[in-house]
PDB file of C-alpha atoms and ligand atoms in Angstrom:
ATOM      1  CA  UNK A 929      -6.508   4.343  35.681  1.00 44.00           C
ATOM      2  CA  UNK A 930     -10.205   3.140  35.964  1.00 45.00           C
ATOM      3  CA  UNK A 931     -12.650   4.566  37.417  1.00 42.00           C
ATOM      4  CA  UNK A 932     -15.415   2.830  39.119  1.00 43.00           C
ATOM      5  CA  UNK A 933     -18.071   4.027  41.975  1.00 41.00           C
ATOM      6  CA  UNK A 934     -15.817   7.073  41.823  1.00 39.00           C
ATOM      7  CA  UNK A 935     -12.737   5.304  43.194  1.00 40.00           C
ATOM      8  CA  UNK A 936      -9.495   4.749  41.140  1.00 44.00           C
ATOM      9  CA  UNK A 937      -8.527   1.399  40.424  1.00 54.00           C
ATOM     10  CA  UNK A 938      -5.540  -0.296  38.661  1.00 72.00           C
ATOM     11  CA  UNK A 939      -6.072  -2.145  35.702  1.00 87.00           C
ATOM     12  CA  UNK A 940      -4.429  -5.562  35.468  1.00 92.00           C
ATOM     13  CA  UNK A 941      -2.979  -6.406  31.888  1.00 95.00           C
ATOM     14  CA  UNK A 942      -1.605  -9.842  31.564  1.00 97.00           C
ATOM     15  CA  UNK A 943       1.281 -10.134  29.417  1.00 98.00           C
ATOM     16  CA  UNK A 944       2.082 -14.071  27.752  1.00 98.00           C
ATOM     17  CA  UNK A 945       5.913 -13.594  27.710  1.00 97.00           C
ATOM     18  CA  UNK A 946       8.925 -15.677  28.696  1.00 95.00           C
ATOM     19  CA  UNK A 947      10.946 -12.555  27.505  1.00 96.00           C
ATOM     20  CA  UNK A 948      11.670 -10.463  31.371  1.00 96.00           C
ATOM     21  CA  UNK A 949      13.207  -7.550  29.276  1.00 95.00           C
ATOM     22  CA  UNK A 950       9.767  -6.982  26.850  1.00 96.00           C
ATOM     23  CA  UNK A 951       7.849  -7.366  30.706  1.00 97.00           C
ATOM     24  CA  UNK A 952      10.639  -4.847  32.395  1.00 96.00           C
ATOM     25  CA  UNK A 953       9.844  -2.345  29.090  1.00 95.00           C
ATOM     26  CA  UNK A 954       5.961  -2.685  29.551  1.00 95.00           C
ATOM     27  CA  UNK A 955       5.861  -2.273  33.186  1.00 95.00           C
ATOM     28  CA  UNK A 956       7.509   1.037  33.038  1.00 94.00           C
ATOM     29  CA  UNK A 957       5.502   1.943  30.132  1.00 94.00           C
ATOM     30  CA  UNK A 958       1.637   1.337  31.782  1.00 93.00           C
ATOM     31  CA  UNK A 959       2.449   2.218  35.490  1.00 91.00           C
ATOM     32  CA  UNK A 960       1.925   5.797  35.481  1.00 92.00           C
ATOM     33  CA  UNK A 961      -0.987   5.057  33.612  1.00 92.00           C
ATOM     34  CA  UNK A 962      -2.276   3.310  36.359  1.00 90.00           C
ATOM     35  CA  UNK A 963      -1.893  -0.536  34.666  1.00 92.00           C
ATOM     36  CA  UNK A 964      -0.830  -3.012  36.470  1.00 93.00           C
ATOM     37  CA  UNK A 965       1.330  -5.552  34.126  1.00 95.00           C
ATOM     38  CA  UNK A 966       1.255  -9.001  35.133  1.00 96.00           C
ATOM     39  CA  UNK A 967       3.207 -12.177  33.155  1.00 97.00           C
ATOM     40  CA  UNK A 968       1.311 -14.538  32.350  1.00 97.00           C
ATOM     41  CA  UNK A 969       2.731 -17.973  32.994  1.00 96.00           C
ATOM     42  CA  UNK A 970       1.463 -20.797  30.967  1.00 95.00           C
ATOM     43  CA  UNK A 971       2.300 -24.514  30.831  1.00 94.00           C
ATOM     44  CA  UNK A 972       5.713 -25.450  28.536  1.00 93.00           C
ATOM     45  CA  UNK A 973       3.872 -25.512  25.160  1.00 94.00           C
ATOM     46  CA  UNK A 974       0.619 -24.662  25.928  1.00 95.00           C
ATOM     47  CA  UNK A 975       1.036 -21.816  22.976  1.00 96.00           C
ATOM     48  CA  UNK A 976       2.207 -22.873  19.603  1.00 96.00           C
ATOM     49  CA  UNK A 977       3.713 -19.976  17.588  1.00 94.00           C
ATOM     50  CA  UNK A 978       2.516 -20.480  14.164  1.00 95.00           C
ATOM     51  CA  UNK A 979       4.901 -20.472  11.003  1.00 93.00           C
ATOM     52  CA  UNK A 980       4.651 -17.198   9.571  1.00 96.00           C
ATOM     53  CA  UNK A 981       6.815 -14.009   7.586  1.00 95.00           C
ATOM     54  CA  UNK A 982       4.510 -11.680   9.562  1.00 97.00           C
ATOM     55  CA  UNK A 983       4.263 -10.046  13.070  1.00 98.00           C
ATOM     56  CA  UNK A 984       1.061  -9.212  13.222  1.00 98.00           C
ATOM     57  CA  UNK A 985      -0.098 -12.667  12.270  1.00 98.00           C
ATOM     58  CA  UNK A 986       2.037 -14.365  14.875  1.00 98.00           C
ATOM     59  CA  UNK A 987       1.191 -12.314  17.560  1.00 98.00           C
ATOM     60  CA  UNK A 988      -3.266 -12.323  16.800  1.00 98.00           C
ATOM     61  CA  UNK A 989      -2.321 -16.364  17.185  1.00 98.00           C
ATOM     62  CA  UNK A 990      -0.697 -16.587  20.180  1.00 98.00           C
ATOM     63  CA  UNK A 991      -3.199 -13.467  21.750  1.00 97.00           C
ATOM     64  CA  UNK A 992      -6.037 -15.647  20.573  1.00 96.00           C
ATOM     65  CA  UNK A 993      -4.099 -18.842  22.365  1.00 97.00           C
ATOM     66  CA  UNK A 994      -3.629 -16.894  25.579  1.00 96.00           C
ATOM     67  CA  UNK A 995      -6.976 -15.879  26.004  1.00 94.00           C
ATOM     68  CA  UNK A 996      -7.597 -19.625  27.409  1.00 94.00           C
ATOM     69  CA  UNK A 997      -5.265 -19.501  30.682  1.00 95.00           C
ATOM     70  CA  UNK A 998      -6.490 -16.363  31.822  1.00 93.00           C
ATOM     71  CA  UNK A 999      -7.182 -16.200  35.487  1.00 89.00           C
ATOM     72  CA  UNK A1000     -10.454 -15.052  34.919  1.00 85.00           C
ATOM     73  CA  UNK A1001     -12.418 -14.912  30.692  1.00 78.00           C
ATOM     74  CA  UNK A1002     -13.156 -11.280  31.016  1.00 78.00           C
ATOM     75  CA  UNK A1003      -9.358  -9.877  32.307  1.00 89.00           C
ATOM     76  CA  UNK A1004      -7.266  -8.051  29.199  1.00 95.00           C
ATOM     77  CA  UNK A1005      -4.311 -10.111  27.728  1.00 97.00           C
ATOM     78  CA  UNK A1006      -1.562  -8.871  25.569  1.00 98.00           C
ATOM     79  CA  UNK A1007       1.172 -10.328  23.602  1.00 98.00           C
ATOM     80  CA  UNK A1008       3.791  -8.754  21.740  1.00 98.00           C
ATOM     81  CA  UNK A1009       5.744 -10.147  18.491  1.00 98.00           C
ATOM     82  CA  UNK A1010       8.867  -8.456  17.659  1.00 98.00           C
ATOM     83  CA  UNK A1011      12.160  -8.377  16.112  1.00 98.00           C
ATOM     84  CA  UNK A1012      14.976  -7.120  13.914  1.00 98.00           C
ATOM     85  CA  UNK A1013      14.783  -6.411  10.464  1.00 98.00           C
ATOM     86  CA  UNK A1014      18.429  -5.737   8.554  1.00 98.00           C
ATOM     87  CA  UNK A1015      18.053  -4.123   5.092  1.00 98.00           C
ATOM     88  CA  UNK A1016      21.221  -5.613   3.716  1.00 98.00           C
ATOM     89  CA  UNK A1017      20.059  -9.048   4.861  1.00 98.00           C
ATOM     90  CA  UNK A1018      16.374  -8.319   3.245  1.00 98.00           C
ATOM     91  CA  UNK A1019      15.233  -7.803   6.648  1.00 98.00           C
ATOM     92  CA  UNK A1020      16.748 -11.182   8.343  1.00 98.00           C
ATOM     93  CA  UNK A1021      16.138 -12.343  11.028  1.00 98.00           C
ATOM     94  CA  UNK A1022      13.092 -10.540  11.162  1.00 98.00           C
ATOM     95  CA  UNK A1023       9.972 -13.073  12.641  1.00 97.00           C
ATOM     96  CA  UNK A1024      13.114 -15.525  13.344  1.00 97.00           C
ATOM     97  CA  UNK A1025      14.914 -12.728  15.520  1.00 98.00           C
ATOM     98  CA  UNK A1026      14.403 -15.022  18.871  1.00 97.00           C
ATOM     99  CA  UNK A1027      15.844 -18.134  17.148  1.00 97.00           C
ATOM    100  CA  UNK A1028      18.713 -16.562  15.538  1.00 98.00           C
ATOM    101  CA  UNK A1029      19.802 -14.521  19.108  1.00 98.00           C
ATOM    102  CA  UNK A1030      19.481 -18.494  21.039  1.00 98.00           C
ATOM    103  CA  UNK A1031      21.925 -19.872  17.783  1.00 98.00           C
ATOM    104  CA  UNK A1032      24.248 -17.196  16.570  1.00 98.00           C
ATOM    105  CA  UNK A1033      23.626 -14.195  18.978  1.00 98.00           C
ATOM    106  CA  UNK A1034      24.493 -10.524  18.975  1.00 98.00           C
ATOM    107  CA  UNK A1035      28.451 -11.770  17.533  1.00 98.00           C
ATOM    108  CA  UNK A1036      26.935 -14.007  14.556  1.00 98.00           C
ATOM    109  CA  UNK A1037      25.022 -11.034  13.430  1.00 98.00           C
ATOM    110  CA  UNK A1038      28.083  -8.692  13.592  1.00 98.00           C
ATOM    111  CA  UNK A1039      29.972 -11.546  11.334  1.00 98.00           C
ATOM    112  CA  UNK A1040      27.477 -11.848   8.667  1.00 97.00           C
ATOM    113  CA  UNK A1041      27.413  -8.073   8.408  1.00 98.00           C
ATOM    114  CA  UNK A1042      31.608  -8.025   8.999  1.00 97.00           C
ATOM    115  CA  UNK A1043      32.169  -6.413   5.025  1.00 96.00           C
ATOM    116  CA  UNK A1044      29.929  -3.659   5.662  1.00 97.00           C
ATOM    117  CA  UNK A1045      32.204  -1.303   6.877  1.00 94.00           C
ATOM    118  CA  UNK A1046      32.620   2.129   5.322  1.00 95.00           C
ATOM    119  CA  UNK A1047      35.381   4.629   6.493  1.00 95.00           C
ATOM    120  CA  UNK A1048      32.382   7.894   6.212  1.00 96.00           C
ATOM    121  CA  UNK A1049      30.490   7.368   8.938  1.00 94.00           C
ATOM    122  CA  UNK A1050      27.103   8.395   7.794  1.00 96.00           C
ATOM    123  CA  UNK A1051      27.631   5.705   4.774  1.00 96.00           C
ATOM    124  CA  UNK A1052      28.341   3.371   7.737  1.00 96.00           C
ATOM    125  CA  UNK A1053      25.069   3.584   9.589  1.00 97.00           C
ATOM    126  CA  UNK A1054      23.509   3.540   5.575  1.00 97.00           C
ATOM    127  CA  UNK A1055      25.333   0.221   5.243  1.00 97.00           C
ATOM    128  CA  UNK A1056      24.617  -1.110   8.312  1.00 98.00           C
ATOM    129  CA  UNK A1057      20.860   0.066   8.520  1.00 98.00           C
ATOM    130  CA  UNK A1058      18.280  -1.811  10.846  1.00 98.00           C
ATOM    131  CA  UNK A1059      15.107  -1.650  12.539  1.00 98.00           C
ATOM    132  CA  UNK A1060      13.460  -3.082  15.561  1.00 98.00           C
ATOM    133  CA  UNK A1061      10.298  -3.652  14.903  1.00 98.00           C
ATOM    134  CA  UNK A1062       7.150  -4.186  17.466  1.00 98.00           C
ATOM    135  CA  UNK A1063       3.447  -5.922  17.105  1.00 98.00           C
ATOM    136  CA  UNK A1064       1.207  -5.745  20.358  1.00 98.00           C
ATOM    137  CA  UNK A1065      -1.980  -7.337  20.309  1.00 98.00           C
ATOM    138  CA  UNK A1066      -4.357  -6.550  23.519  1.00 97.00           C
ATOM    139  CA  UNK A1067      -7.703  -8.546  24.137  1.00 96.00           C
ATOM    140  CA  UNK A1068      -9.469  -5.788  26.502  1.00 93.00           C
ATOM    141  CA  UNK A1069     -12.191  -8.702  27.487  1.00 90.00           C
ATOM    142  CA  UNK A1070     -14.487  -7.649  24.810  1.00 90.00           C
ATOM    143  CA  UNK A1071     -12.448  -6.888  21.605  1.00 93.00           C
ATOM    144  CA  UNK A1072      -9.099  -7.480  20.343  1.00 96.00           C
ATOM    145  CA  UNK A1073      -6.172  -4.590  19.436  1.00 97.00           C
ATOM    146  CA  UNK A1074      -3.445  -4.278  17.374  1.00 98.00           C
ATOM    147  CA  UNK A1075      -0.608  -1.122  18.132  1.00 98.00           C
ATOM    148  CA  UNK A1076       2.230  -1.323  15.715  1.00 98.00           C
ATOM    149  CA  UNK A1077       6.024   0.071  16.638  1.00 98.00           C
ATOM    150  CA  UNK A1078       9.094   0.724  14.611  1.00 98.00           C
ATOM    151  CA  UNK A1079      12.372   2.049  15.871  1.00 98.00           C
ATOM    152  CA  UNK A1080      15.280   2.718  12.748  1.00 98.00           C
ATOM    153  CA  UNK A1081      18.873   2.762  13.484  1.00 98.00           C
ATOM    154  CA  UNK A1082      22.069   0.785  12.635  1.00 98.00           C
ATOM    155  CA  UNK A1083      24.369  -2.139  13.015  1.00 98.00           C
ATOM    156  CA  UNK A1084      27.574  -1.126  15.572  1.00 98.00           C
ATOM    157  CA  UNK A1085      30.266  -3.036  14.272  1.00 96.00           C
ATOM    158  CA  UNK A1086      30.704  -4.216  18.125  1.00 96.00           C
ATOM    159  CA  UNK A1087      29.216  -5.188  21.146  1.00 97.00           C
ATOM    160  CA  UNK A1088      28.372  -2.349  23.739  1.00 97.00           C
ATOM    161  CA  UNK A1089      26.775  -4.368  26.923  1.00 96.00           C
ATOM    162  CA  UNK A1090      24.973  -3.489  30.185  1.00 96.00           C
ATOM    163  CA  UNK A1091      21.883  -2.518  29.507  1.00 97.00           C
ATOM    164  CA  UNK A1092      18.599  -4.187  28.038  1.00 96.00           C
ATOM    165  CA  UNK A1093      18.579  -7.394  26.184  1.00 97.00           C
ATOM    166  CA  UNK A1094      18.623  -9.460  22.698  1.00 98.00           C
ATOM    167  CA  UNK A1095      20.294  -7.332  19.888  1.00 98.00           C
ATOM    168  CA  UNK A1096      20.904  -4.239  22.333  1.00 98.00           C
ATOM    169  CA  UNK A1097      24.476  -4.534  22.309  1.00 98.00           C
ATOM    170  CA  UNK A1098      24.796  -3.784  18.868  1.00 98.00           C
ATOM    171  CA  UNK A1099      21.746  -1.791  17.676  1.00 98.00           C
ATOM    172  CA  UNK A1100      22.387   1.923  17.611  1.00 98.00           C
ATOM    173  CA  UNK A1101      18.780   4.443  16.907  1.00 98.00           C
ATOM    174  CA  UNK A1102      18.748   7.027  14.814  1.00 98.00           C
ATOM    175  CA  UNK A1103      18.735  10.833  16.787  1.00 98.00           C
ATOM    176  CA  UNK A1104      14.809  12.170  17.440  1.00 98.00           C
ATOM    177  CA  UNK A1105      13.963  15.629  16.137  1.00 98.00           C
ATOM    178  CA  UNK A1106      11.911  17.577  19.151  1.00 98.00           C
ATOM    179  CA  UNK A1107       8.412  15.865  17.274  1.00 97.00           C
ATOM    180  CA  UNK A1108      10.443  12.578  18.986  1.00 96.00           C
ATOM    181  CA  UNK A1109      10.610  11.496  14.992  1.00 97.00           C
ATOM    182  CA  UNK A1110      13.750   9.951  13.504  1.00 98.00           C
ATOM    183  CA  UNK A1111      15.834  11.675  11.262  1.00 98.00           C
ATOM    184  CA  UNK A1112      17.393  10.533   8.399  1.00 97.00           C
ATOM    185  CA  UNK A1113      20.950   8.797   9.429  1.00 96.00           C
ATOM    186  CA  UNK A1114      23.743  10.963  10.362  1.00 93.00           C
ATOM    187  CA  UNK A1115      22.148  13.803  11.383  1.00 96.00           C
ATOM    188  CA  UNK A1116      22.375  14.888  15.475  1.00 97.00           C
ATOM    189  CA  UNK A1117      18.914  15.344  16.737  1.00 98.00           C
ATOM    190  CA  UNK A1118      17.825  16.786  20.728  1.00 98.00           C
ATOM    191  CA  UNK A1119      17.154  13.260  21.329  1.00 98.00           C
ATOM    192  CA  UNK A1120      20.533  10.830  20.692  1.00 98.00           C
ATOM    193  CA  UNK A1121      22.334   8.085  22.160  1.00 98.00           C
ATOM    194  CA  UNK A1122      25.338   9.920  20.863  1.00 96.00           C
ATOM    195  CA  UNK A1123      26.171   7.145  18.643  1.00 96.00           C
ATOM    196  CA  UNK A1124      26.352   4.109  21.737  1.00 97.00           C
ATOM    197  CA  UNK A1125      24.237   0.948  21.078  1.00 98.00           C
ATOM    198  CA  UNK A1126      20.720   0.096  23.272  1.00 98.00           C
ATOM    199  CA  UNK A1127      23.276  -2.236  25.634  1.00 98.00           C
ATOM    200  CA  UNK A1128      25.131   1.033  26.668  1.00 98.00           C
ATOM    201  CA  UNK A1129      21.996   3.182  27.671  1.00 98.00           C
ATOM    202  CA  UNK A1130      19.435   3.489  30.785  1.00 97.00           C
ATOM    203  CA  UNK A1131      16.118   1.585  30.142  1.00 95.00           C
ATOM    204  CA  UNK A1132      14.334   5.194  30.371  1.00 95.00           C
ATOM    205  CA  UNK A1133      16.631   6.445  27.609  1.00 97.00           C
ATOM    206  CA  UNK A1134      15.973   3.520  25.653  1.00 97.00           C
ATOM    207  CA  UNK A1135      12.314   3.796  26.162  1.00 96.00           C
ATOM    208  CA  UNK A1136      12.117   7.321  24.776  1.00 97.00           C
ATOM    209  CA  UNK A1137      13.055   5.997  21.018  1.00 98.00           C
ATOM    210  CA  UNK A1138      11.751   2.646  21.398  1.00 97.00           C
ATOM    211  CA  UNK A1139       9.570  -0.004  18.527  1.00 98.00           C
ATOM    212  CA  UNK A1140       7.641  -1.310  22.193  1.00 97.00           C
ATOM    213  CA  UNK A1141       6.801   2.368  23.489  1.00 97.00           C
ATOM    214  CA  UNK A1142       5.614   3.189  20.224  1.00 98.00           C
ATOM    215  CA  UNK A1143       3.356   0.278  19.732  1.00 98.00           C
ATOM    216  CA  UNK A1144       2.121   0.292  22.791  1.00 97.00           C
ATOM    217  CA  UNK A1145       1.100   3.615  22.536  1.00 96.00           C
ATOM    218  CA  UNK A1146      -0.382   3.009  19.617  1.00 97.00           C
ATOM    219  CA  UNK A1147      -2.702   0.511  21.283  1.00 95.00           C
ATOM    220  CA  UNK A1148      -3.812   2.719  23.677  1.00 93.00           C
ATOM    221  CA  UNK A1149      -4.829   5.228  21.632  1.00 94.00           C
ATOM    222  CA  UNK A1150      -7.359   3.003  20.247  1.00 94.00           C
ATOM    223  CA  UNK A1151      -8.625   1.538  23.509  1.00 87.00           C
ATOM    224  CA  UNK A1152     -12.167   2.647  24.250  1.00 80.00           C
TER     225      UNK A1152
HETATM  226  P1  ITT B1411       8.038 -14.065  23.901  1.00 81.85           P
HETATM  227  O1  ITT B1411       7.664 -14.599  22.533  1.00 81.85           O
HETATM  228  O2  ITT B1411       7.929 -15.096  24.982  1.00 81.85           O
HETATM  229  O3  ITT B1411       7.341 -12.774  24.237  1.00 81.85           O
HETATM  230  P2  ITT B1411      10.685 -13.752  22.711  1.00 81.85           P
HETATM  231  O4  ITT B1411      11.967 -13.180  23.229  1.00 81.85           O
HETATM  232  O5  ITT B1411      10.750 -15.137  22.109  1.00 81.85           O
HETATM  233  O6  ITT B1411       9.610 -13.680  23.880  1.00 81.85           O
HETATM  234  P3  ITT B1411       9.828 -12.726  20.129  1.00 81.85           P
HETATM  235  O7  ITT B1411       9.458 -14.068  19.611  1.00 81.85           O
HETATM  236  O8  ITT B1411       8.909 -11.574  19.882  1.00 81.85           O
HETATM  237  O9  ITT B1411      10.063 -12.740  21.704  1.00 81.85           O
HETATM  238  O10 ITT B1411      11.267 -12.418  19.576  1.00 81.85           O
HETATM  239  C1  ITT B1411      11.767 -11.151  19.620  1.00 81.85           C
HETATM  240  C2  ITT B1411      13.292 -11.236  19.585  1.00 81.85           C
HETATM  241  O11 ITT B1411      13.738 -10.028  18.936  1.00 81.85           O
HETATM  242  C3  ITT B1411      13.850 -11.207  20.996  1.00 81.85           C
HETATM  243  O12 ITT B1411      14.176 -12.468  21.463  1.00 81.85           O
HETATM  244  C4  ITT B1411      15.084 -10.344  20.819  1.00 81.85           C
HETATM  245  O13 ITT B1411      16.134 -11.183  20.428  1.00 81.85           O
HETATM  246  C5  ITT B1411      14.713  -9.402  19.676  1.00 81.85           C
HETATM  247  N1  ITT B1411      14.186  -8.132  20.196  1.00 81.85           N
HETATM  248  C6  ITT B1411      12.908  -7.644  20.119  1.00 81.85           C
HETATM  249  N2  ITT B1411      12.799  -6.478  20.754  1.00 81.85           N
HETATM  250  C7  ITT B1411      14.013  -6.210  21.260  1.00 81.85           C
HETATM  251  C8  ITT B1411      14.522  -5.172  22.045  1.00 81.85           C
HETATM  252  O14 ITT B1411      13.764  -4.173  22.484  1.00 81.85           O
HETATM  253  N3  ITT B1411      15.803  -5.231  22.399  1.00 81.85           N
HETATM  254  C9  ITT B1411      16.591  -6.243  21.999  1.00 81.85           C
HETATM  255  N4  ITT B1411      16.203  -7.277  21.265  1.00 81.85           N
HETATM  256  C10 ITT B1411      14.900  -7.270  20.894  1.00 81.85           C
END
């Protein structure tokens, strides 16, 4: 919340993203922090994503892009980069996460990762291990900043839908200790999922372990 003449006023961040899931995720993140979160709509290709292996580089280019079709020079802009990184796949599909949901989806992944099965369940989640991994980049109309997010968990071996978006179905977090910190896989924590996949939880429970709550808190730590 802002304070100005001694009155309270809300902030507007616009947010460049087609994605209404990431917008959904950082609404309920900023508004009881008195931000408003706006999308910003731009023309079809207006922004060209560069090719890149890296988040952060990706999402300082399309920030910097953005910054042209704001309503007004001075308003704060944010973008966010993300995606999921499999360690048995050397962290594919990684920067091509959006292409790779549009082609082979949430079932293509489960395919290429079919022989990883284990009948131990701990050596499952090993097998199977994943992270979702977050890069905002907010221009706050005088400087630009970056808040990075990671969120480790596992494969499921199939689809639990409902909820949230993208690889949800299928990606299961590791449990939180009370610090809200992961623990190491296998190992029941005070803050769990109980095992179910993203797709099968409330976007509040989802937010309490997620790679986009922790980067975006990490952005506003630094803000001035
Ligand atoms: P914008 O670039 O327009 O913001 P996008 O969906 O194309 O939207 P990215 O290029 O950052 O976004 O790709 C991220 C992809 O990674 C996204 O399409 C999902 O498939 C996946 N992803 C990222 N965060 C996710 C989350 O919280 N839940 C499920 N899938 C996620």
């Amino acid at each position: 919340m802002l304070r100005e003449a001694g009155r309270c006023m809300e902030a507007t961040v616009w947010f460049l993203t087609s994605n209404q899931g990431k917008l959904e995720e950082a609404q309920l993140h900023f508004a009881p922090l008195g931000y408003n979160i706006e999308q910003l709509v731009v023309p079809e290709g207006a922004i060209v994503e560069p090719q890149s292996d890296s988040l952060e580089e990706i999402a300082i280019s399309k920030l910097e892009q953005a910054k042209a079709h704001l309503p007004n020079s001075n308003d704060m802009v944010m973008v966010e980069d993300s995606g999921l990184f499999i360690s048995a796949l050397d962290g594919f599909p990684g920067v091509y996460s959006s292409y790779v949901y549009e082609t082979i989806g949430c079932q293509g992944i489960l395919r290429l990762l079919a022989h990883l099965e284990s009948e131990d369940p701990v050596q499952q989640k090993k097998l199977r291990a994943a992270s979702y991994r977050a890069v905002t980049a907010l221009w706050d109309g005088t400087s630009m900043i970056i808040g990075l997010g990671e969120c480790p968990g596992s494969l499921a071996s199939e689809k639990h839908e409902g909820h949230g978006f993208g690889y949800d179905p299928v990606f299961v977090p590791l449990d939180l200790n009370d610090e809200g910190q992961p623990l190491p896989a296998g190992e029941l924590g005070p803050t769990s999922t109980h095992g179910v996949a993203f797709g099968g939880v409330e976007l509040d429970v989802k937010h309490r372990f997620s790679h986009r709550r922790r980067a975006l808190e990490h952005l506003l730590e630094q803000l001035p």
